[in-house]
Amino acid sequence: MKILVPFKRVPDPATTIRILPDGSGIATDNVKWVINPFDEIAIEEALRIKERLKTGEVVLMTIGQSNWQEQLRTGLAMGADRAKLIVTDKPLDTLTIARVIAKVVAEEQPRLVILGKQAIDDDSNQVGQMLAEILGWPQATFASKLEIEGDRCTVVREVDGGLETVAFPLPAVVTTDLRLNEPRYASLPGIMKARKKELKEIPIESLGLDLTPKLRVKELKAPPKRQAGRKVGSVQELVKLLHEEAKLI
Amino acid sequence: MDFELSPAQEEIVRQVRALCARFPDEYWRDKDSSHEFPHEFHHAVAQAGYLGIAIPEQYGGSGLGITEAALLMREVAASGGAMNAASAIHLTIFGMGPVIHHGSEELKQRCLPAIARGQIHCSFAVTEPDAGNDITHIKTAARRQGDYYVINGRKVFTTKAREADKVLLLTRTTPIEEVSKKTAGMSLFLADLDREAVEVRELKKMGRHAVDTNLLFIDNLRVPATDLVGEEGRGFHYLLDGLNPERILVAAEAIGIGRAALSRAVAYAKERVVFGRPIGRNQAIAHPLADCYAKLEAAEMLTMKAAWLFDARKPCGAEANMAKLRAAEACFEACDRAVQTLGGYGYMFEYDVERYFRECRMLKIAPVSQEMVLNYISEHVLGLPRSY
């Protein structure tokens, strides 16, 4: 079974993020880039499905500049078979990204697309859902367990207050939650082999899509500094403050 | 001039970090206090193929250079595993050099793939109670008897012998009185560590308790002639080839431990509030840490240069020695400052910096003492007369 895993490159979660003085974006000097952690879980799941079924192909893709190759190589080192880099230096909104992925899906014809439920930089949580809608495929978001039997897929979803199990026919789109698996680290032979695997660069213009963003980021602001807490004398006083001052109850 | 790591080297660093992250400080603390070999860690490193990093591809390795091996060892030590982690794999990473370069095809086919897979643990027995830096004076003797050699003698500071299946053993096949040059007449064996003929007695020591250090009593150990590495009588020269890579790797390990200590100290200096402010705001705390950082960076430059020279097949004796000198020093200072920064907690086992401190002391002694490095530089770089 062919599985497509689209991923986004994001700043390492351990990096301290600084916002540019003019609020137009984040300072990228000294930022280490990694595969979005939820997408890394998606890569791991795709590899596990392939290993379980003992057949198939895992294809990675991302959309960005030429130097995003590095993260694709990381995925290839983990064990993916080949990769596609849709090259652009323009910022794209989520709908355009979903449309670009849909184009690659049309060409690759995978039975399953797995991706992270959201990217940890902008936390949009939209691409998987939009992609399923564009393709007209079933979708299962926030997967914490995934099973495939023949042409059917069963996913356990993490929803508010519990777990929901859904079953649907393939092809489909699945987005991953944190507890689905623990991604592997690449072996040394894996790293060496990854250098020789196919990595195709495709200019985004060749896809024939309208790339005009429908959404524009106007400004980024750091969250306000946390104020120091306050000690209260009694439960009565706490309840009174929560009611009258914080207006929470 | 290019200081940039290649994408593959960057990837090795990233993936080794990811592997080591599964073995946090608690793991090493536990192994150190229970004197238990870190089998789980060793297994994970072997499974991921890193043991064979410098073993040629045709013998089951990845055929990479000392540069990549140094990056691996730096990250392994920097994870907080320090010398317990480094010594668990160090000998497999660099110690097979003499076998790779001089061993018979049969010996290599027979041993290297299993060593690269981590199925055979190998120990390294060179130093003797009466011969350390003056290694030509070893007394362990191998006598040929038909298709076998019979070996008798004693070895000291033999790392990992408790776990080892094989031992790379330096012996005299011709007594020192009978050779024209004292470096001649020594032979190297990759022998089975037969417990019937070799008594392994563990030595108690200051730190690195997860990996044993031993005294070996070798009593009529029979070794097939096929286990002889290269030619009889040339063992010393084969061993020499491995000295520079070892110094480079030890330097990288020292830098890793220094980084681990510094990161714990910096984190503590940011968090610990005394007199209403984080202690890191005091320059008496901050400056020594900044100084340690700069010294570790400088030592790393020297280490990576030495590794680059070695991999480019250029002479690197001076650089490898100086790298080990500076790295061991910078590491010791960083560990000492880390203990000082953490104050009373720094002396406590559960804050880990005292463990790094105990372990890193060894690096000023092994694999060559700081003093012998200075002798080397005096004599071979500055051209001063030899003092010994």
PDB file of N, CA and C in Angstrom, chain A residues 32-34 40 70-75 77-78 182-192 194-196, chain B residues 7-8 10-12 14-20 22-23 44-45 47-53 57 62 64:
ATOM      1  N   LYS A  32      16.995  26.195  14.968  1.00  0.00           N
ATOM      2  CA  LYS A  32      17.215  24.856  14.403  1.00  0.00           C
ATOM      3  C   LYS A  32      15.875  24.364  13.888  1.00  0.00           C
ATOM      4  N   TRP A  33      15.892  23.782  12.698  1.00  0.00           N
ATOM      5  CA  TRP A  33      14.635  23.351  12.084  1.00  0.00           C
ATOM      6  C   TRP A  33      14.476  21.847  12.190  1.00  0.00           C
ATOM      7  N   VAL A  34      13.263  21.433  12.435  1.00  0.00           N
ATOM      8  CA  VAL A  34      12.985  19.997  12.532  1.00  0.00           C
ATOM      9  C   VAL A  34      11.675  19.684  11.813  1.00  0.00           C
ATOM     10  N   GLU A  40       6.151  13.885  12.411  1.00  0.00           N
ATOM     11  CA  GLU A  40       7.135  12.829  12.637  1.00  0.00           C
ATOM     12  C   GLU A  40       6.410  11.563  13.120  1.00  0.00           C
ATOM     13  N   GLU A  70      16.879  18.917   3.821  1.00  0.00           N
ATOM     14  CA  GLU A  70      17.492  18.317   5.003  1.00  0.00           C
ATOM     15  C   GLU A  70      16.481  17.519   5.825  1.00  0.00           C
ATOM     16  N   GLN A  71      15.305  18.110   6.027  1.00  0.00           N
ATOM     17  CA  GLN A  71      14.286  17.420   6.827  1.00  0.00           C
ATOM     18  C   GLN A  71      13.712  16.219   6.062  1.00  0.00           C
ATOM     19  N   LEU A  72      13.644  16.351   4.733  1.00  0.00           N
ATOM     20  CA  LEU A  72      13.202  15.196   3.941  1.00  0.00           C
ATOM     21  C   LEU A  72      14.203  14.049   4.083  1.00  0.00           C
ATOM     22  N   ARG A  73      15.487  14.399   4.097  1.00  0.00           N
ATOM     23  CA  ARG A  73      16.522  13.363   4.267  1.00  0.00           C
ATOM     24  C   ARG A  73      16.394  12.688   5.627  1.00  0.00           C
ATOM     25  N   THR A  74      16.021  13.467   6.635  1.00  0.00           N
ATOM     26  CA  THR A  74      15.814  12.868   7.956  1.00  0.00           C
ATOM     27  C   THR A  74      14.718  11.809   7.883  1.00  0.00           C
ATOM     28  N   GLY A  75      13.624  12.153   7.212  1.00  0.00           N
ATOM     29  CA  GLY A  75      12.520  11.193   7.060  1.00  0.00           C
ATOM     30  C   GLY A  75      12.943   9.970   6.259  1.00  0.00           C
ATOM     31  N   ALA A  77      15.963   8.848   6.176  1.00  0.00           N
ATOM     32  CA  ALA A  77      16.855   8.087   7.056  1.00  0.00           C
ATOM     33  C   ALA A  77      16.045   7.220   8.019  1.00  0.00           C
ATOM     34  N   MET A  78      14.869   7.708   8.419  1.00  0.00           N
ATOM     35  CA  MET A  78      14.013   6.899   9.299  1.00  0.00           C
ATOM     36  C   MET A  78      13.511   5.652   8.559  1.00  0.00           C
ATOM     37  N   GLU A 182       5.724   6.425  19.374  1.00  0.00           N
ATOM     38  CA  GLU A 182       6.945   7.185  19.651  1.00  0.00           C
ATOM     39  C   GLU A 182       7.862   7.028  18.438  1.00  0.00           C
ATOM     40  N   PRO A 183       8.122   8.123  17.713  1.00  0.00           N
ATOM     41  CA  PRO A 183       8.929   7.998  16.492  1.00  0.00           C
ATOM     42  C   PRO A 183      10.312   7.414  16.778  1.00  0.00           C
ATOM     43  N   ARG A 184      10.790   6.631  15.831  1.00  0.00           N
ATOM     44  CA  ARG A 184      12.113   6.017  15.964  1.00  0.00           C
ATOM     45  C   ARG A 184      13.206   7.043  15.690  1.00  0.00           C
ATOM     46  N   TYR A 185      14.420   6.719  16.117  1.00  0.00           N
ATOM     47  CA  TYR A 185      15.574   7.473  15.635  1.00  0.00           C
ATOM     48  C   TYR A 185      16.169   6.678  14.490  1.00  0.00           C
ATOM     49  N   ALA A 186      16.811   7.362  13.566  1.00  0.00           N
ATOM     50  CA  ALA A 186      17.347   6.672  12.392  1.00  0.00           C
ATOM     51  C   ALA A 186      18.606   5.897  12.762  1.00  0.00           C
ATOM     52  N   SER A 187      18.798   4.762  12.091  1.00  0.00           N
ATOM     53  CA  SER A 187      20.044   4.009  12.290  1.00  0.00           C
ATOM     54  C   SER A 187      21.120   4.628  11.404  1.00  0.00           C
ATOM     55  N   LEU A 188      22.364   4.303  11.704  1.00  0.00           N
ATOM     56  CA  LEU A 188      23.472   4.822  10.885  1.00  0.00           C
ATOM     57  C   LEU A 188      23.365   4.331   9.439  1.00  0.00           C
ATOM     58  N   PRO A 189      23.128   3.011   9.215  1.00  0.00           N
ATOM     59  CA  PRO A 189      22.929   2.583   7.815  1.00  0.00           C
ATOM     60  C   PRO A 189      21.755   3.313   7.163  1.00  0.00           C
ATOM     61  N   GLY A 190      20.710   3.608   7.942  1.00  0.00           N
ATOM     62  CA  GLY A 190      19.566   4.359   7.425  1.00  0.00           C
ATOM     63  C   GLY A 190      19.980   5.741   6.946  1.00  0.00           C
ATOM     64  N   ILE A 191      20.817   6.413   7.736  1.00  0.00           N
ATOM     65  CA  ILE A 191      21.302   7.750   7.373  1.00  0.00           C
ATOM     66  C   ILE A 191      22.111   7.669   6.076  1.00  0.00           C
ATOM     67  N   MET A 192      22.956   6.633   5.983  1.00  0.00           N
ATOM     68  CA  MET A 192      23.805   6.497   4.795  1.00  0.00           C
ATOM     69  C   MET A 192      22.963   6.213   3.550  1.00  0.00           C
ATOM     70  N   ALA A 194      19.873   7.010   3.065  1.00  0.00           N
ATOM     71  CA  ALA A 194      18.982   8.139   2.747  1.00  0.00           C
ATOM     72  C   ALA A 194      19.605   9.078   1.725  1.00  0.00           C
ATOM     73  N   ARG A 195      20.940   9.165   1.751  1.00  0.00           N
ATOM     74  CA  ARG A 195      21.628  10.066   0.825  1.00  0.00           C
ATOM     75  C   ARG A 195      21.424   9.638  -0.622  1.00  0.00           C
ATOM     76  N   LYS A 196      21.120   8.359  -0.826  1.00  0.00           N
ATOM     77  CA  LYS A 196      21.019   7.850  -2.194  1.00  0.00           C
ATOM     78  C   LYS A 196      19.571   7.678  -2.638  1.00  0.00           C
TER      79      LYS A 196
ATOM     80  N   PRO B   7      25.714  17.503   5.573  1.00  0.00           N
ATOM     81  CA  PRO B   7      24.358  17.126   5.991  1.00  0.00           C
ATOM     82  C   PRO B   7      24.317  15.745   6.670  1.00  0.00           C
ATOM     83  N   ALA B   8      25.112  14.793   6.168  1.00  0.00           N
ATOM     84  CA  ALA B   8      25.106  13.456   6.783  1.00  0.00           C
ATOM     85  C   ALA B   8      25.666  13.511   8.206  1.00  0.00           C
ATOM     86  N   GLU B  10      25.569  16.148  10.196  1.00  0.00           N
ATOM     87  CA  GLU B  10      24.520  16.797  10.998  1.00  0.00           C
ATOM     88  C   GLU B  10      23.458  15.781  11.401  1.00  0.00           C
ATOM     89  N   GLU B  11      23.124  14.935  10.443  1.00  0.00           N
ATOM     90  CA  GLU B  11      22.080  13.939  10.688  1.00  0.00           C
ATOM     91  C   GLU B  11      22.533  12.939  11.756  1.00  0.00           C
ATOM     92  N   ILE B  12      23.808  12.538  11.695  1.00  0.00           N
ATOM     93  CA  ILE B  12      24.337  11.618  12.704  1.00  0.00           C
ATOM     94  C   ILE B  12      24.209  12.249  14.088  1.00  0.00           C
ATOM     95  N   ARG B  14      22.152  14.570  15.098  1.00  0.00           N
ATOM     96  CA  ARG B  14      20.730  14.655  15.481  1.00  0.00           C
ATOM     97  C   ARG B  14      20.198  13.298  15.934  1.00  0.00           C
ATOM     98  N   GLN B  15      20.525  12.271  15.166  1.00  0.00           N
ATOM     99  CA  GLN B  15      19.960  10.951  15.471  1.00  0.00           C
ATOM    100  C   GLN B  15      20.600  10.328  16.714  1.00  0.00           C
ATOM    101  N   VAL B  16      21.894  10.576  16.905  1.00  0.00           N
ATOM    102  CA  VAL B  16      22.536  10.052  18.118  1.00  0.00           C
ATOM    103  C   VAL B  16      21.933  10.733  19.351  1.00  0.00           C
ATOM    104  N   ARG B  17      21.652  12.036  19.212  1.00  0.00           N
ATOM    105  CA  ARG B  17      20.987  12.736  20.320  1.00  0.00           C
ATOM    106  C   ARG B  17      19.641  12.104  20.622  1.00  0.00           C
ATOM    107  N   ALA B  18      18.897  11.800  19.559  1.00  0.00           N
ATOM    108  CA  ALA B  18      17.565  11.207  19.749  1.00  0.00           C
ATOM    109  C   ALA B  18      17.685   9.849  20.432  1.00  0.00           C
ATOM    110  N   LEU B  19      18.697   9.075  20.021  1.00  0.00           N
ATOM    111  CA  LEU B  19      18.908   7.767  20.651  1.00  0.00           C
ATOM    112  C   LEU B  19      19.259   7.940  22.134  1.00  0.00           C
ATOM    113  N   CYS B  20      20.203   8.825  22.395  1.00  0.00           N
ATOM    114  CA  CYS B  20      20.681   8.991  23.772  1.00  0.00           C
ATOM    115  C   CYS B  20      19.601   9.580  24.684  1.00  0.00           C
ATOM    116  N   ARG B  22      16.824   8.636  25.082  1.00  0.00           N
ATOM    117  CA  ARG B  22      16.067   7.546  25.739  1.00  0.00           C
ATOM    118  C   ARG B  22      16.800   7.006  26.968  1.00  0.00           C
ATOM    119  N   PHE B  23      18.014   7.475  27.168  1.00  0.00           N
ATOM    120  CA  PHE B  23      18.799   7.048  28.333  1.00  0.00           C
ATOM    121  C   PHE B  23      19.197   8.290  29.134  1.00  0.00           C
ATOM    122  N   ALA B  44      21.065  -0.721  22.168  1.00  0.00           N
ATOM    123  CA  ALA B  44      20.436   0.293  21.308  1.00  0.00           C
ATOM    124  C   ALA B  44      21.455   0.873  20.322  1.00  0.00           C
ATOM    125  N   VAL B  45      22.659   1.141  20.799  1.00  0.00           N
ATOM    126  CA  VAL B  45      23.700   1.691  19.929  1.00  0.00           C
ATOM    127  C   VAL B  45      24.085   0.669  18.849  1.00  0.00           C
ATOM    128  N   GLN B  47      22.157  -1.856  17.740  1.00  0.00           N
ATOM    129  CA  GLN B  47      21.014  -2.033  16.835  1.00  0.00           C
ATOM    130  C   GLN B  47      20.965  -0.930  15.789  1.00  0.00           C
ATOM    131  N   ALA B  48      21.297   0.284  16.216  1.00  0.00           N
ATOM    132  CA  ALA B  48      21.235   1.424  15.296  1.00  0.00           C
ATOM    133  C   ALA B  48      22.474   1.497  14.409  1.00  0.00           C
ATOM    134  N   GLY B  49      23.366   0.523  14.546  1.00  0.00           N
ATOM    135  CA  GLY B  49      24.486   0.425  13.606  1.00  0.00           C
ATOM    136  C   GLY B  49      25.680   1.310  13.898  1.00  0.00           C
ATOM    137  N   TYR B  50      25.694   1.951  15.075  1.00  0.00           N
ATOM    138  CA  TYR B  50      26.782   2.910  15.331  1.00  0.00           C
ATOM    139  C   TYR B  50      28.092   2.257  15.744  1.00  0.00           C
ATOM    140  N   LEU B  51      28.035   1.022  16.259  1.00  0.00           N
ATOM    141  CA  LEU B  51      29.284   0.379  16.684  1.00  0.00           C
ATOM    142  C   LEU B  51      30.229   0.195  15.503  1.00  0.00           C
ATOM    143  N   GLY B  52      29.637   0.004  14.322  1.00  0.00           N
ATOM    144  CA  GLY B  52      30.467  -0.235  13.136  1.00  0.00           C
ATOM    145  C   GLY B  52      30.785   1.033  12.368  1.00  0.00           C
ATOM    146  N   ILE B  53      30.651   2.176  13.011  1.00  0.00           N
ATOM    147  CA  ILE B  53      30.789   3.449  12.290  1.00  0.00           C
ATOM    148  C   ILE B  53      32.125   3.552  11.547  1.00  0.00           C
ATOM    149  N   GLU B  57      32.715  -1.154   5.188  1.00  0.00           N
ATOM    150  CA  GLU B  57      31.411  -1.713   4.805  1.00  0.00           C
ATOM    151  C   GLU B  57      31.457  -3.213   4.537  1.00  0.00           C
ATOM    152  N   SER B  62      30.006   0.878   8.586  1.00  0.00           N
ATOM    153  CA  SER B  62      29.586   1.944   7.682  1.00  0.00           C
ATOM    154  C   SER B  62      30.768   2.643   7.035  1.00  0.00           C
ATOM    155  N   LEU B  64      32.883   4.927   7.908  1.00  0.00           N
ATOM    156  CA  LEU B  64      33.067   6.372   8.033  1.00  0.00           C
ATOM    157  C   LEU B  64      34.378   6.682   8.753  1.00  0.00           C
TER     158      LEU B  64
END
